[in-house]
Amino acid sequence: KAGVTQTPRYLIKTRGQQVTLSCSPISGHRSVSWYQQTPGQGLQFLFEYFSETQRNKGNFPGRFSGRQFSNSRSEMNVSTLELGDSALYLCASSYSGGGRQNIQYFGAGTRLSVL
Amino acid sequence: KNQVEQSPQSLIILEGKNCTLQCNYTVSPFSNLRWYKQDTGRGPVSLTIMTFSENTKSNGRYTATLDADTKQSSLHITASQLSDSASYICVVSPTTSGTYKYIFGTGTRLKVLA
């Protein structure tokens, strides 16, 4: 069974640009969550999608958005990039959502560098 | 403010030794507490998940304990191996207004030496 796939693995952008990251969950998983990981802040929850609907959202500005498609694949978009957006962006999938005891499976992440 | 604090920040031990990592949280009430292992350059991998009513959960050489009264959890690693070198992250999911989020600790970086 294929794991969670995130593309691209590495990305370099400049301030003011926008970026779209992609996540393909494990087959059969309907929940996809996104996280930002930085050395200073650690892992922070961005949002969770379930059946194409955003079910939960962390405390990030509106520049961070996402969506989920009917095949459960998800994309995350960051507009007007800032230097502080440089981070590892992780995607995790689970069968029905991590708020219960469902195990989340993480992808390897997309490392975004903003210059 | 809901917080999750882990200690120590980093730890170096010799192969074969045991170690215990700590997680203190102020999140209340909470749905579950998880421990993850994250190898360098990879995504976290789930080790254990405990609800507020559980006080211990094992996964091979990893044993997590939870004391809901003192709001403390620990992860005990037995007979450490070189492959245990990684960051270990404690995560608490609060129960708030029927929704849930995740509050992450900043992790403990473990280095196992031969």
Short mmCIF file of C-alpha atoms in Angstrom, two decimals, chain A:
data_model
loop_
_atom_site.label_atom_id
_atom_site.label_comp_id
_atom_site.label_asym_id
_atom_site.label_seq_id
_atom_site.Cartn_x
_atom_site.Cartn_y
_atom_site.Cartn_z
CA LYS A 1 0.00 0.00 0.00
CA ALA A 2 1.51 3.31 -1.03
CA GLY A 3 2.13 5.86 1.70
CA VAL A 4 1.34 9.55 1.78
CA THR A 5 2.98 11.30 -1.15
CA GLN A 6 3.88 14.96 -1.10
CA THR A 7 5.12 16.94 -4.06
CA PRO A 8 7.37 18.66 -4.64
CA ARG A 9 9.94 17.66 -2.02
CA TYR A 10 11.82 20.93 -2.26
CA LEU A 11 10.78 24.37 -3.41
CA ILE A 12 12.48 27.74 -3.57
CA LYS A 13 10.40 30.89 -3.96
CA THR A 14 10.88 34.61 -3.46
CA ARG A 15 8.93 36.95 -1.25
CA GLY A 16 5.56 37.95 -2.62
CA GLN A 17 5.13 34.86 -4.77
CA GLN A 18 2.55 32.19 -4.16
CA VAL A 19 3.03 28.46 -3.91
CA THR A 20 0.88 25.32 -4.15
CA LEU A 21 1.82 22.09 -2.44
CA SER A 22 0.23 18.75 -3.17
CA CYS A 23 -0.59 15.76 -1.02
CA SER A 24 -1.89 12.34 -2.07
CA PRO A 25 -3.20 10.41 0.94
CA ILE A 26 -3.13 6.68 1.51
CA SER A 27 -5.81 4.96 -0.55
CA GLY A 28 -9.07 4.86 1.39
CA HIS A 29 -8.15 7.69 3.74
CA ARG A 30 -10.60 10.57 3.68
CA SER A 31 -8.95 12.94 6.14
CA VAL A 32 -5.96 15.06 5.20
CA SER A 33 -4.27 17.43 7.63
CA TRP A 34 -1.54 19.95 6.96
CA TYR A 35 1.20 21.08 9.33
CA GLN A 36 4.03 23.57 9.32
CA GLN A 37 7.29 22.62 11.01
CA THR A 38 10.02 25.12 11.84
CA PRO A 39 13.03 24.81 14.16
CA GLY A 40 11.74 27.58 16.40
CA GLN A 41 8.03 26.75 16.60
CA GLY A 42 8.05 23.01 16.06
CA LEU A 43 5.00 21.46 14.44
CA GLN A 44 1.91 23.60 14.07
CA PHE A 45 -1.48 22.50 12.80
CA LEU A 46 -2.71 24.36 9.73
CA PHE A 47 -6.00 22.73 8.79
CA GLU A 48 -7.77 19.47 8.19
CA TYR A 49 -9.96 18.42 5.30
CA PHE A 50 -12.46 15.62 5.28
CA SER A 51 -14.64 14.71 2.31
CA GLU A 52 -13.71 17.95 0.50
CA THR A 53 -14.69 20.13 3.48
CA GLN A 54 -12.41 21.99 5.84
CA ARG A 55 -13.24 20.48 9.19
CA ASN A 56 -10.71 22.23 11.40
CA LYS A 57 -8.35 25.15 11.20
CA GLY A 58 -5.33 26.26 13.17
CA ASN A 59 -4.24 29.80 13.92
CA PHE A 60 -2.68 30.82 10.63
CA PRO A 61 -3.43 33.90 8.52
CA GLY A 62 -5.74 33.75 5.55
CA ARG A 63 -2.74 33.60 3.20
CA PHE A 64 -2.72 29.91 3.99
CA SER A 65 -5.53 28.01 2.31
CA GLY A 66 -6.26 24.54 1.13
CA ARG A 67 -8.70 22.34 -0.62
CA GLN A 68 -9.48 18.70 -1.07
CA PHE A 69 -10.66 16.97 -4.19
CA SER A 70 -13.18 14.18 -4.58
CA ASN A 71 -10.37 11.61 -4.71
CA SER A 72 -9.15 12.90 -1.30
CA ARG A 73 -6.01 14.46 -2.76
CA SER A 74 -5.34 17.81 -1.17
CA GLU A 75 -3.53 20.98 -2.07
CA MET A 76 -2.27 23.75 0.15
CA ASN A 77 -1.70 27.27 -1.13
CA VAL A 78 0.29 30.06 0.41
CA SER A 79 -0.08 33.47 -1.18
CA THR A 80 2.15 36.52 -0.81
CA LEU A 81 5.02 34.52 0.62
CA GLU A 82 7.01 35.94 3.51
CA LEU A 83 10.48 34.96 4.71
CA GLY A 84 8.91 33.42 7.81
CA ASP A 85 6.98 30.96 5.68
CA SER A 86 10.19 29.01 5.11
CA ALA A 87 9.47 25.67 6.70
CA LEU A 88 8.84 21.99 6.22
CA TYR A 89 5.19 21.48 5.30
CA LEU A 90 3.85 18.09 6.28
CA CYS A 91 0.70 16.38 5.19
CA ALA A 92 -0.93 13.55 7.13
CA SER A 93 -3.80 11.28 6.23
CA SER A 94 -6.05 9.10 8.29
CA TYR A 95 -9.19 7.11 7.72
CA SER A 96 -11.65 9.39 9.45
CA GLY A 97 -9.78 12.11 11.25
CA GLY A 98 -7.17 12.37 13.97
CA GLY A 99 -9.40 13.77 16.66
CA ARG A 100 -10.24 10.24 17.67
CA GLN A 101 -7.81 7.38 17.93
CA ASN A 102 -7.20 7.13 14.23
CA ILE A 103 -3.54 6.90 13.39
CA GLN A 104 -2.22 9.65 11.19
CA TYR A 105 0.31 8.75 8.54
CA PHE A 106 2.66 11.50 7.51
CA GLY A 107 4.32 12.21 4.21
CA ALA A 108 7.99 13.14 3.96
CA GLY A 109 7.07 16.79 3.58
CA THR A 110 7.80 19.66 1.23
CA ARG A 111 10.65 21.89 2.27
CA LEU A 112 9.88 25.46 1.23
CA SER A 113 12.56 28.12 1.21
CA VAL A 114 11.51 31.73 0.72
CA LEU A 115 14.29 34.08 -0.37
#
